[in-house]
PDB file of C-alpha atoms and ligand atoms in Angstrom:
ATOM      1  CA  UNK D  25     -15.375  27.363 -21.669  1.00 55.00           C
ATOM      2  CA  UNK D  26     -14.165  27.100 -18.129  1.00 57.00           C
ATOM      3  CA  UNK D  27     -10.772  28.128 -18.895  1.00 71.00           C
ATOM      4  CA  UNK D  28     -12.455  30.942 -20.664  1.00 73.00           C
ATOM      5  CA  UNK D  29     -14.036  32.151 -17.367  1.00 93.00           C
ATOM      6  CA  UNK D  30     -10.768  31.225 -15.339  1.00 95.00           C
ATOM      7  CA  UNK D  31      -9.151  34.197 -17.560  1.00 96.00           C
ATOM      8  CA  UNK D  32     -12.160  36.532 -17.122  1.00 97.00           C
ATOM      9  CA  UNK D  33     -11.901  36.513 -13.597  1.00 98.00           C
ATOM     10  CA  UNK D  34      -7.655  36.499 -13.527  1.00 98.00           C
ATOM     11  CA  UNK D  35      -8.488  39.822 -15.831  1.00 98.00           C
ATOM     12  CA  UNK D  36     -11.414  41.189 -13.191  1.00 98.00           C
ATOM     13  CA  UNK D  37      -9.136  40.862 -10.354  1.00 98.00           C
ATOM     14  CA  UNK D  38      -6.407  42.873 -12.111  1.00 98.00           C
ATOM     15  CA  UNK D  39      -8.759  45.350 -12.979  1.00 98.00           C
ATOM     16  CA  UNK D  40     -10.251  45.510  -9.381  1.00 98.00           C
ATOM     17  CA  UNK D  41      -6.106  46.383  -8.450  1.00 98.00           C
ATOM     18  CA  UNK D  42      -6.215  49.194 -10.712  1.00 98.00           C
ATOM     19  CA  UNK D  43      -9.298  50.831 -10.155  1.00 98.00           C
ATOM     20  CA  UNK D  44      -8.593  49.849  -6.249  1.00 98.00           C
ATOM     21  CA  UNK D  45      -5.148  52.077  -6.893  1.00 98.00           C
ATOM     22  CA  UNK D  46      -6.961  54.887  -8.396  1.00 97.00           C
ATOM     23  CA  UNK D  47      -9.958  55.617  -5.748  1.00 97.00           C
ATOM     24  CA  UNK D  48      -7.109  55.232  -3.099  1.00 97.00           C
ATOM     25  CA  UNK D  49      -5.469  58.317  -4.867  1.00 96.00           C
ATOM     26  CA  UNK D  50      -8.953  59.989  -5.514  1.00 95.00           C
ATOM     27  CA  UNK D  51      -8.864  59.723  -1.346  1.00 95.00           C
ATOM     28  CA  UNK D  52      -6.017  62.215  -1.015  1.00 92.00           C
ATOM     29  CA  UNK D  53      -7.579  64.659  -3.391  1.00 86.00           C
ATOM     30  CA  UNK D  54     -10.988  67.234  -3.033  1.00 80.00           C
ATOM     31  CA  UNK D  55     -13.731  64.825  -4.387  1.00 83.00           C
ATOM     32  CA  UNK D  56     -16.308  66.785  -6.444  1.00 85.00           C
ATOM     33  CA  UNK D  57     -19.677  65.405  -5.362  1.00 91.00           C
ATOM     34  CA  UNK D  58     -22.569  65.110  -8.050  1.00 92.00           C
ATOM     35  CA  UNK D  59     -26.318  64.080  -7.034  1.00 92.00           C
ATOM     36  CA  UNK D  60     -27.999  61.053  -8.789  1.00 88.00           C
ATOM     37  CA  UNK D  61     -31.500  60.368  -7.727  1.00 85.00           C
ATOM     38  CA  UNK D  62     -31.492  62.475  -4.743  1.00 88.00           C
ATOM     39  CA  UNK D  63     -29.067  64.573  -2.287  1.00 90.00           C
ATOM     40  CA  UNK D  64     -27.781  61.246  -0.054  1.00 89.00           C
ATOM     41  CA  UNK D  65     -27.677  59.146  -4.184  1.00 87.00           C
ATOM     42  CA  UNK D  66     -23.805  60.546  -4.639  1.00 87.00           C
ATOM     43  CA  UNK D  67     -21.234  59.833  -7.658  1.00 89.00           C
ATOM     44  CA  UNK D  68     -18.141  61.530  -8.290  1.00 90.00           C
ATOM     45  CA  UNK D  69     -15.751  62.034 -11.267  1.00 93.00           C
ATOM     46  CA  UNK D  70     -13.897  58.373  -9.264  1.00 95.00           C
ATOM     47  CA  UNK D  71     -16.589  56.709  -9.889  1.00 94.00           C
ATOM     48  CA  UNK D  72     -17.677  57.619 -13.715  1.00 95.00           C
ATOM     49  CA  UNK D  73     -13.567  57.328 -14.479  1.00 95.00           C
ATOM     50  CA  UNK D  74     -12.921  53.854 -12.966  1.00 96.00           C
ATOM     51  CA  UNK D  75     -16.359  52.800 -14.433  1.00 97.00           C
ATOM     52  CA  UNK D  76     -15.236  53.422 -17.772  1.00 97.00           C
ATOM     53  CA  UNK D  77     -11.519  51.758 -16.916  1.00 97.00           C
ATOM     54  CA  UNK D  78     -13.177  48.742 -16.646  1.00 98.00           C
ATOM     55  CA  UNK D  79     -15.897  48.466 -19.588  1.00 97.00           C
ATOM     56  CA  UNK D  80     -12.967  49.565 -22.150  1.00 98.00           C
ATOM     57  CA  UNK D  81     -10.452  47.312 -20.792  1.00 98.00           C
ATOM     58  CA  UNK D  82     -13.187  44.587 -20.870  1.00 97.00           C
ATOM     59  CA  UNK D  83     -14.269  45.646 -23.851  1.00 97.00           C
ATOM     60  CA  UNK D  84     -10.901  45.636 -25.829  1.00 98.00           C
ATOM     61  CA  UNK D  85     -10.271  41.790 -24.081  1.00 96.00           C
ATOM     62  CA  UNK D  86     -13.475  40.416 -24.399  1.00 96.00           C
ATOM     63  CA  UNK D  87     -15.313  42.315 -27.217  1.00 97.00           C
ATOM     64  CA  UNK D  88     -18.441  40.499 -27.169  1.00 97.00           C
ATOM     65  CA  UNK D  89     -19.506  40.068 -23.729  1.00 97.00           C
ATOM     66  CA  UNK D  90     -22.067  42.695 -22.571  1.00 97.00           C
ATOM     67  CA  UNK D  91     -22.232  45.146 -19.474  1.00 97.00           C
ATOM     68  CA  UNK D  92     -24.306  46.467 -16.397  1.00 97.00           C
ATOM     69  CA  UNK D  93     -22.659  49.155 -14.598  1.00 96.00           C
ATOM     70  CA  UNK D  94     -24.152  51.411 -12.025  1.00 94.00           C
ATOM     71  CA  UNK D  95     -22.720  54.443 -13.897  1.00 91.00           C
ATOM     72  CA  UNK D  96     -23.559  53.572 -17.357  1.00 93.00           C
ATOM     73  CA  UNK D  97     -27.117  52.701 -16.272  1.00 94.00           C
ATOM     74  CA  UNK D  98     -27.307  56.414 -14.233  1.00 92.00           C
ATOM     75  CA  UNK D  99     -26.322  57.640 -17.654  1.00 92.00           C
ATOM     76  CA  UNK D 100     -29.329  56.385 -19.048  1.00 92.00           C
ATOM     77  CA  UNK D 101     -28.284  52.132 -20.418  1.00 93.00           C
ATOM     78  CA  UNK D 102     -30.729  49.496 -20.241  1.00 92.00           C
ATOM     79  CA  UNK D 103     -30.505  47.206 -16.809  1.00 96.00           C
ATOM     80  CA  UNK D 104     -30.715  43.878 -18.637  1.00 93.00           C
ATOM     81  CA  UNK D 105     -29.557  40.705 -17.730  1.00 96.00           C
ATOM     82  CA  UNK D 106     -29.134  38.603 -20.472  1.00 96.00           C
ATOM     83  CA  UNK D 107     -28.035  35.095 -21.407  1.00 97.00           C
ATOM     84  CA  UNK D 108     -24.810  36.788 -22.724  1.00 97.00           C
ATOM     85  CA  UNK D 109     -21.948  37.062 -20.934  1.00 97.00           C
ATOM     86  CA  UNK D 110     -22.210  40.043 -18.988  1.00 98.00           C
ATOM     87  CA  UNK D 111     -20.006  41.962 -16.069  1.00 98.00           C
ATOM     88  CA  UNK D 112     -21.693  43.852 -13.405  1.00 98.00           C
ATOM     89  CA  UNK D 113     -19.672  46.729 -12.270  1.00 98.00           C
ATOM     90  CA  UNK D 114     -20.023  49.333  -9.538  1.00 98.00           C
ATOM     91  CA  UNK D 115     -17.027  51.339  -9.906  1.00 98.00           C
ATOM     92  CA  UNK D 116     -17.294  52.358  -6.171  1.00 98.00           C
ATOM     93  CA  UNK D 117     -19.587  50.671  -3.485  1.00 98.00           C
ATOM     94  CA  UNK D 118     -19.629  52.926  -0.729  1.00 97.00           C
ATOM     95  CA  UNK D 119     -19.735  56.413  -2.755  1.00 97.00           C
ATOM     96  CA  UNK D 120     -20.712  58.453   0.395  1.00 96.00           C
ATOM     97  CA  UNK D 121     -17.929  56.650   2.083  1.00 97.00           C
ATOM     98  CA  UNK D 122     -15.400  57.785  -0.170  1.00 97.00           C
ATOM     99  CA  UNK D 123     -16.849  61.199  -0.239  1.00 96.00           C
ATOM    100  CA  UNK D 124     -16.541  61.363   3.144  1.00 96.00           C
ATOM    101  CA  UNK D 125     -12.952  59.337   3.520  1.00 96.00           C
ATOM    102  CA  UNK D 126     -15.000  56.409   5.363  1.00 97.00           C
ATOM    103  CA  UNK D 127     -12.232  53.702   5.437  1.00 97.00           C
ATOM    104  CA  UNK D 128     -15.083  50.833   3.880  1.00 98.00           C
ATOM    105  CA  UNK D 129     -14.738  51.293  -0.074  1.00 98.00           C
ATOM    106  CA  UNK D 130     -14.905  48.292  -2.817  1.00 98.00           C
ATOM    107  CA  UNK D 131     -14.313  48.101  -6.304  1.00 98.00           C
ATOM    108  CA  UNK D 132     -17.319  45.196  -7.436  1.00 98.00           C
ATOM    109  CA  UNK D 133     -16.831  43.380 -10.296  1.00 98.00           C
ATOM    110  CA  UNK D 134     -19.877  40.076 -10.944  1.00 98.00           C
ATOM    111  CA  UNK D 135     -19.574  38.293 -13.844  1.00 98.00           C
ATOM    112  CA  UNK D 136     -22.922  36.482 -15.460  1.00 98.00           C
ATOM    113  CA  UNK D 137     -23.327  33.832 -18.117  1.00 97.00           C
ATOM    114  CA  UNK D 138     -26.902  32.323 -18.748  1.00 97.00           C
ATOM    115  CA  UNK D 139     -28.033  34.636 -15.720  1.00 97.00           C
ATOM    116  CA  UNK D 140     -26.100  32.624 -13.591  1.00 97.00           C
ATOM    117  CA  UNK D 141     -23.398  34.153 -11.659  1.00 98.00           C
ATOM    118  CA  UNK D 142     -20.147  32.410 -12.470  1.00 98.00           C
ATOM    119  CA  UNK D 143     -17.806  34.823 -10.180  1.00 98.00           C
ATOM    120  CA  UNK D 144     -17.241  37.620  -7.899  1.00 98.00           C
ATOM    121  CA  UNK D 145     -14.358  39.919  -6.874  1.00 98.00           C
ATOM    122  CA  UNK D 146     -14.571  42.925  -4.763  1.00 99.00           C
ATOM    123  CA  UNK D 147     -11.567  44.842  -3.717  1.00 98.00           C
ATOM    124  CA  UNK D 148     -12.035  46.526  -0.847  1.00 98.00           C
ATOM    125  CA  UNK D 149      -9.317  48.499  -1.562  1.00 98.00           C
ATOM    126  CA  UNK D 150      -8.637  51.359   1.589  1.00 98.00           C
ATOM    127  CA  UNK D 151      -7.965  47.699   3.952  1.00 98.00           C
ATOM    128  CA  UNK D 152      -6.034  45.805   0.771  1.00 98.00           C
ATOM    129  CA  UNK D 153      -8.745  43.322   0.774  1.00 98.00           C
ATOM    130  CA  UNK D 154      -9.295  41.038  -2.450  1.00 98.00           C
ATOM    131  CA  UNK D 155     -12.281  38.915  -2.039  1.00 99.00           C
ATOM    132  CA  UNK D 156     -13.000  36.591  -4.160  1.00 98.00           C
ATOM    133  CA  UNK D 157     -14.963  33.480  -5.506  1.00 98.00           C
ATOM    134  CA  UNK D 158     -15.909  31.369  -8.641  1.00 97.00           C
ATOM    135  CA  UNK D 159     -18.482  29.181  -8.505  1.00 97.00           C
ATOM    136  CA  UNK D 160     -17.769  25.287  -6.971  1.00 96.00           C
ATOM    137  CA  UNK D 161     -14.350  26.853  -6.118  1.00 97.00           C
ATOM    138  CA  UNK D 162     -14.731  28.784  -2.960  1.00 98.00           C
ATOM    139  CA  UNK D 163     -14.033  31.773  -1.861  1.00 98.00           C
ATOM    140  CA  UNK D 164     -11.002  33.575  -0.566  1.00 98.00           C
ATOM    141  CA  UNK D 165      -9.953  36.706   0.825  1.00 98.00           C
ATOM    142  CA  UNK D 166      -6.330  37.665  -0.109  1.00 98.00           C
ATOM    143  CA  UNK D 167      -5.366  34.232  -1.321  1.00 98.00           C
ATOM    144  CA  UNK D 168      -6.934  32.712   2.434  1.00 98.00           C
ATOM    145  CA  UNK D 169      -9.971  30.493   2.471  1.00 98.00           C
ATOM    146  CA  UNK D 170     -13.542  32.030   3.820  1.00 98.00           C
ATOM    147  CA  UNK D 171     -16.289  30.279   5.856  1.00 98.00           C
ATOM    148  CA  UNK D 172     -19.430  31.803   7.582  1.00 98.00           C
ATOM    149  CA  UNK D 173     -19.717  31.517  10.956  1.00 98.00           C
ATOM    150  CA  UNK D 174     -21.431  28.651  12.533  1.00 98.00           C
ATOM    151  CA  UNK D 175     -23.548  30.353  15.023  1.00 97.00           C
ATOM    152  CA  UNK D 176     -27.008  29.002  15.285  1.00 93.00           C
ATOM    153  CA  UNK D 177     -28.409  31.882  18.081  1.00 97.00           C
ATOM    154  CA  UNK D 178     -29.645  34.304  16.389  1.00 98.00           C
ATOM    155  CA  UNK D 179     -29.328  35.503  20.266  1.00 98.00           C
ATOM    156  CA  UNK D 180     -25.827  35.375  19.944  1.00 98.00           C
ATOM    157  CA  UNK D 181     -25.548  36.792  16.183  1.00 98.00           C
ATOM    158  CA  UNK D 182     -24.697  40.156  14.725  1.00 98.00           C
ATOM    159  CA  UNK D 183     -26.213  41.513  11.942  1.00 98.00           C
ATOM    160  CA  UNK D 184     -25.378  43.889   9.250  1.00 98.00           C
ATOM    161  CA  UNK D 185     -28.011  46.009   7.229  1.00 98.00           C
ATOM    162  CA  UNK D 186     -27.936  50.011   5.780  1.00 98.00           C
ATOM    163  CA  UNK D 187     -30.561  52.643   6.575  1.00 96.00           C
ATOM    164  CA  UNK D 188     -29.932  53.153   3.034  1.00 93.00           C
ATOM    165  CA  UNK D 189     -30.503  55.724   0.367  1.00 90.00           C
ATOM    166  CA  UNK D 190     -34.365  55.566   0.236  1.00 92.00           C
ATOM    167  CA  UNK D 191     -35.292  58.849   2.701  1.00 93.00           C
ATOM    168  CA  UNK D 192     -38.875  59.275   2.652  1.00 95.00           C
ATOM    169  CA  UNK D 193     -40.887  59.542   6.196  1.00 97.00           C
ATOM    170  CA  UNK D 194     -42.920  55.945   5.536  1.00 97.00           C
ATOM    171  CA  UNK D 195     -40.134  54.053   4.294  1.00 97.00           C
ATOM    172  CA  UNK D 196     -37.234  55.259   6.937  1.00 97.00           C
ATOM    173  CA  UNK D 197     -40.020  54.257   9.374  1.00 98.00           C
ATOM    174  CA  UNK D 198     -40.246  50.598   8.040  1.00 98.00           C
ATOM    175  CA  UNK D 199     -36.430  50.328   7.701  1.00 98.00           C
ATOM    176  CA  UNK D 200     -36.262  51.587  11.593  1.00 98.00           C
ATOM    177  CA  UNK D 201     -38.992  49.394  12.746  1.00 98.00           C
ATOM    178  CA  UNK D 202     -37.545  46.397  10.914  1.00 98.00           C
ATOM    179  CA  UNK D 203     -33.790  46.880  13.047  1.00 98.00           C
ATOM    180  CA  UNK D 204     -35.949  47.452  16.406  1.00 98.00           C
ATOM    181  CA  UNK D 205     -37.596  44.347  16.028  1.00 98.00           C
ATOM    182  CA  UNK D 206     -34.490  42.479  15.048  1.00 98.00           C
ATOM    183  CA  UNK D 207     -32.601  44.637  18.213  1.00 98.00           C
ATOM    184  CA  UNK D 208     -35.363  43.668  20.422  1.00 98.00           C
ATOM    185  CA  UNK D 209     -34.933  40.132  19.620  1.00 98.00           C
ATOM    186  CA  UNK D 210     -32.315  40.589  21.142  1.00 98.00           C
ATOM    187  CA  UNK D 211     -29.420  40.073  19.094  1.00 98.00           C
ATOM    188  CA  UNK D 212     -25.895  40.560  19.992  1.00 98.00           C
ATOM    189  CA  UNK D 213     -26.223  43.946  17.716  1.00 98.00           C
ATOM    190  CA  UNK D 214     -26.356  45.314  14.041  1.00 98.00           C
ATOM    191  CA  UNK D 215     -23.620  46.666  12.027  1.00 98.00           C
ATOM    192  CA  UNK D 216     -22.967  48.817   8.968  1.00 98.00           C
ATOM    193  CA  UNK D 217     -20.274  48.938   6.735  1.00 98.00           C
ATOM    194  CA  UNK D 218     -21.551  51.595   4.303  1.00 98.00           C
ATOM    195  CA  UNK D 219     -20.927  49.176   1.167  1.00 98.00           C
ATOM    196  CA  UNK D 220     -23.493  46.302   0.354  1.00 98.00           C
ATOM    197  CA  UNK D 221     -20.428  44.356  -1.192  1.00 98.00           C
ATOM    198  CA  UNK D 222     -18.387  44.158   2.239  1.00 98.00           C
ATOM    199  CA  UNK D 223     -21.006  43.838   4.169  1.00 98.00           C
ATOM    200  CA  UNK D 224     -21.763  40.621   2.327  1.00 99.00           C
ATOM    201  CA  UNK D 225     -17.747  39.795   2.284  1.00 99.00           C
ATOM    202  CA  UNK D 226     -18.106  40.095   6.154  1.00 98.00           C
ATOM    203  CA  UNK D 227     -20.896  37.632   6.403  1.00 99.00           C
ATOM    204  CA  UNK D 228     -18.888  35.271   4.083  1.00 99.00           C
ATOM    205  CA  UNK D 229     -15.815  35.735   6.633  1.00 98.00           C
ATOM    206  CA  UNK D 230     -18.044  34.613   9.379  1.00 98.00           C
ATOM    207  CA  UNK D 231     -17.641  38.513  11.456  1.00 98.00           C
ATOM    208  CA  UNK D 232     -21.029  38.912  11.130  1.00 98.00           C
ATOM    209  CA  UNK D 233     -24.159  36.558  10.706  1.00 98.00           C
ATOM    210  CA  UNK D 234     -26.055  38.360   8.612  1.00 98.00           C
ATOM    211  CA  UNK D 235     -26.877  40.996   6.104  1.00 99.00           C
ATOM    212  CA  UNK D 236     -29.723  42.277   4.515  1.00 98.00           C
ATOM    213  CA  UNK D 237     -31.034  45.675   3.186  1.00 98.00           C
ATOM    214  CA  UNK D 238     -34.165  46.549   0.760  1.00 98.00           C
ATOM    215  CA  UNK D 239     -33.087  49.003  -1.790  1.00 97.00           C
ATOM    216  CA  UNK D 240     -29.368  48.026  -3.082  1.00 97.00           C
ATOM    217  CA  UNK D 241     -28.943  47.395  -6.556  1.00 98.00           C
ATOM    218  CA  UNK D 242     -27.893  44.825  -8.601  1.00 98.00           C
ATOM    219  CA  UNK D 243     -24.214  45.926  -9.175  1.00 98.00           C
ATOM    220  CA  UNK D 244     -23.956  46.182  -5.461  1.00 98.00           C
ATOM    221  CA  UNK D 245     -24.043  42.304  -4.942  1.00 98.00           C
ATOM    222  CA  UNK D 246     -24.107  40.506  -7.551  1.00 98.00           C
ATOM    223  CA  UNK D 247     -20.455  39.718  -7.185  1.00 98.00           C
ATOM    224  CA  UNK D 248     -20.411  39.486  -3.412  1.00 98.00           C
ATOM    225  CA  UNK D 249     -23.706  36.786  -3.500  1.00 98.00           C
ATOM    226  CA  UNK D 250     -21.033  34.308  -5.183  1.00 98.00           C
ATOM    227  CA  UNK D 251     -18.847  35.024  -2.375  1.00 98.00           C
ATOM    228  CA  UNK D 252     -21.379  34.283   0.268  1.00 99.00           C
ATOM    229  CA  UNK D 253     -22.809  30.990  -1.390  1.00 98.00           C
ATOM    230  CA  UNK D 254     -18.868  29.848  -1.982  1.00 98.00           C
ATOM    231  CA  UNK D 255     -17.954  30.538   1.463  1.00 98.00           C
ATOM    232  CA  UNK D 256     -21.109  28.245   2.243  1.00 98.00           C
ATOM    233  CA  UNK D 257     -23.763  30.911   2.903  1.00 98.00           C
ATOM    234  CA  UNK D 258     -27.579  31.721   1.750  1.00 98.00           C
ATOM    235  CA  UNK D 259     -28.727  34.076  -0.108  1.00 98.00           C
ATOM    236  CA  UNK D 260     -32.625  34.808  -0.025  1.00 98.00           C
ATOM    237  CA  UNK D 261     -35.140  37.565  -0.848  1.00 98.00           C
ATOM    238  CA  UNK D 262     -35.736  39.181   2.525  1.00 98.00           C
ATOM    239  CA  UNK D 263     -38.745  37.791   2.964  1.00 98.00           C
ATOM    240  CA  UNK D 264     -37.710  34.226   3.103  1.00 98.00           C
ATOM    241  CA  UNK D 265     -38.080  33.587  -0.595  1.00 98.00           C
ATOM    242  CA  UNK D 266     -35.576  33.288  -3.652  1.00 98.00           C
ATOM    243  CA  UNK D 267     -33.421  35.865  -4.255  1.00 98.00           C
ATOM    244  CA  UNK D 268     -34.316  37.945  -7.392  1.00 98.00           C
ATOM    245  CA  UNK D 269     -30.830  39.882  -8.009  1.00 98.00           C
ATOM    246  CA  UNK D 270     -32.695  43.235  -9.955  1.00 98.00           C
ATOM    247  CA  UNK D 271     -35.495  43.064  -7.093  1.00 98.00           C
ATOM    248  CA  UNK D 272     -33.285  45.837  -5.093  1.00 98.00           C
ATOM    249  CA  UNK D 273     -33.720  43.247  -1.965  1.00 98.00           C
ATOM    250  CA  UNK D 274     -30.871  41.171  -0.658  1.00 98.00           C
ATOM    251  CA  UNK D 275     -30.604  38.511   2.607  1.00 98.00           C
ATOM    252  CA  UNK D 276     -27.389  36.639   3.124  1.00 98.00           C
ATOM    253  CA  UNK D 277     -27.344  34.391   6.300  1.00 98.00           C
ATOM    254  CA  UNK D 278     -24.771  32.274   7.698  1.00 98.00           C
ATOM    255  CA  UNK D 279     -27.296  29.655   7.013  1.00 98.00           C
ATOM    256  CA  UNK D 280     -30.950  29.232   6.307  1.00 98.00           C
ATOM    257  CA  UNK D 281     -32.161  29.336   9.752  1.00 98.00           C
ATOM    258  CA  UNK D 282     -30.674  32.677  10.705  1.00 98.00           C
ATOM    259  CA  UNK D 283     -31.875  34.262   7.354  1.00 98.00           C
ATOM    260  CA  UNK D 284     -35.511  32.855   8.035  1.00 98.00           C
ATOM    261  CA  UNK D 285     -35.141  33.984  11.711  1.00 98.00           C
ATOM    262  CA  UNK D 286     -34.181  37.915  10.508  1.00 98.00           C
ATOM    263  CA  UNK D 287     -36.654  37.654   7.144  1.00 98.00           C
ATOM    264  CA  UNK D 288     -39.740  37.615  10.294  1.00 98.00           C
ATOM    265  CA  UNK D 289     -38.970  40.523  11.744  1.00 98.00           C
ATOM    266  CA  UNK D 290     -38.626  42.432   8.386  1.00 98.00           C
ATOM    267  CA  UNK D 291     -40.658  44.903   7.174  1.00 98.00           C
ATOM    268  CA  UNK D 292     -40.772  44.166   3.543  1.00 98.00           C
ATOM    269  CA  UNK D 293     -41.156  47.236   0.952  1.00 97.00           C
ATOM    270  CA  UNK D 294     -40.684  46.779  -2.721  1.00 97.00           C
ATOM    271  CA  UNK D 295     -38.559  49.525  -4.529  1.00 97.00           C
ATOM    272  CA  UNK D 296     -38.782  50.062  -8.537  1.00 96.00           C
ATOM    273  CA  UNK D 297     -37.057  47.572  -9.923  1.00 97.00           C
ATOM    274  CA  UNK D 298     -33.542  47.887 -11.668  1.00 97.00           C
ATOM    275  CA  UNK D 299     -34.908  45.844 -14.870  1.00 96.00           C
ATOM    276  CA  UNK D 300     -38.135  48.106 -14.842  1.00 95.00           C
ATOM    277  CA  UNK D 301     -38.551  50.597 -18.077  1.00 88.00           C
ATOM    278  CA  UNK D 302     -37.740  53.683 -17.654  1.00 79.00           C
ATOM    279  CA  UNK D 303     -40.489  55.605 -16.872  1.00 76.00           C
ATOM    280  CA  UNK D 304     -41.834  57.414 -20.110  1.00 72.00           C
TER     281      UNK D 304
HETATM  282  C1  IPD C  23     -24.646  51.814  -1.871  1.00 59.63           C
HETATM  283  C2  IPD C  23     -23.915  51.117  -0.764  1.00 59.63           C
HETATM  284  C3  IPD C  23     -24.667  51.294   0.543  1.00 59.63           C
HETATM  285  C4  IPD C  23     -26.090  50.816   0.449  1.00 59.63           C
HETATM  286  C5  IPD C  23     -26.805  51.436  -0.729  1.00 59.63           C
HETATM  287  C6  IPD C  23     -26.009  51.216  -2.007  1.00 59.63           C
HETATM  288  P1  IPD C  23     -23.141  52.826  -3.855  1.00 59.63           P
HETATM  289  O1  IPD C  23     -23.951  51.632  -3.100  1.00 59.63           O
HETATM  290  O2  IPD C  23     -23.774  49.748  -1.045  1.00 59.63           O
HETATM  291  O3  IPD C  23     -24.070  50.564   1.580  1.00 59.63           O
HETATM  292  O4  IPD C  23     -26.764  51.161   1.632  1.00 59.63           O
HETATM  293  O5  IPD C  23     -28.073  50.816  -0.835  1.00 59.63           O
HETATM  294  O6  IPD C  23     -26.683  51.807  -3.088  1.00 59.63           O
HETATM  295  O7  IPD C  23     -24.162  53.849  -4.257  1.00 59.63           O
HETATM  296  O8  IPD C  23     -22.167  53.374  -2.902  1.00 59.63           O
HETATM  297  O9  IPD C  23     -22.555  52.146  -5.031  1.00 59.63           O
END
């Protein structure tokens, strides 16, 4: 079996190449700009295109492992994680990036088998960044071993979180007081890449301490979460507890002190699930 997963991920970081190649040439062109759940919930034709790339080359490779894609699951598929084998693909983390030529873009590929996460690869593909990790192998960026950052100040930390996509009055005011609190602590400051997936790369290179953000989905870190835990980070539910990948709420922390430390000052909200049934 492990040789079986050694060619899986060899085949996802080929396919991250290619789909990196075409959303770099999708950046030269006019991008035509489609609304998903609301007007700042973007996708493009990029996206829907290097989705589909991926499943079919996947598919005609590996024809009985299963899928979760961001796209195919906006088109109406089941968000299921089984005991199968199953990828988990967003075509493009940082859609309003790309829309808006934002240099931060990834191509995220996570790869599952008895719901545990056996690899990761995100391309961040505007900087020529390949990150990647299998698990009790470590993780790497281009080839180059990653570590998180040793800091044990949360005084001296940065941290990385997203106002994200969720824009109602009561929530954006629970998002802002949660990064005043952790401001006021004071930290050294908070940063934003505009992709889940890099922002978790970043904490696994050790450039920032910390990330968390309530309202992600699945596809947006399930393959970066094995590249923070191989470059010797944590991963928790932002309110201290064990992450639950289809809760929508992600922490990863240089180590467990830090993400306890930020996890207090958060004010915890708890979006609709991504395994929840459609509503009828
Ligand atoms: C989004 C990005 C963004 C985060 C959102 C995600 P998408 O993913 O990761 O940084 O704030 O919560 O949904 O839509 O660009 O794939």
């Amino acid at each position: 079996m492990a040789d079986l997963w050694q060619n899986a991920m060899d085949h996802a970081v080929a396919l991250a190449r290619t789909a990196g190649a075409v959303v770099r040439e999708a950046l030269q062109d006019e991008r035509k700009v489609m609304m998903k759940s609301s007007s700042v919930d973007l996708v493009t034709q990029t996206d829907q295109k290097v989705e589909q790339l991926i499943i079919q080359s996947v598919k005609d490779k590996f024809p009985t492992h299963r899928f979760i894609g961001e796209e195919s699951v906006a088109a109406g598929e089941a968000c299921v994680l089984t005991d199968s084998p199953t990828w988990i693909i967003d075509p493009i983390d940082g859609t309003t990036n790309f829309v808006h030529g934002y240099p931060f873009v990834a191509i995220s590929i996570g790869f599952a088998v008895n719901k545990q996460l056996e690899f990761g690869v995100v391309y961040s593909c505007v900087e020529d960044k390949m990150f990647t990790a299998r698990r009790g192998k470590g993780a790497f960026c281009n080839g180059r071993p990653l570590q998180v950052s040793d800091q044990k100040e949360i005084s001296q930390s940065i941290v990385a979180t997203e106002f994200g996509s969720i824009r109602d009055p009561e929530t954006v005011d629970k998002v802002l007081s949660s990064m005043r609190k952790i401001l006021c602590i004071p930290v050294h400051g908070i940063r934003g890449a505009g992709t889940a997936a890099v922002n978790m790369c970043h904490v696994a290179c050790g450039c920032v301490d910390a990330y968390y953000e309530i309202g992600i989905h699945v596809w947006d870190v399930a393959a970066a979460a094995v590249i923070v835990s191989e470059a010797g980070g944590v991963l928790m539910d932002v309110t201290g507890g064990q992450l639950d990948l289809m809760s929508r709420r992600v922490l990863a922390a240089s180590s467990r002190s830090i993400g306890e430390r930020i996890s207090r000052e958060i004010e915890a909200f708890a979006p609709v699930r991504d395994d929840a049934p459609p509503p009828q």
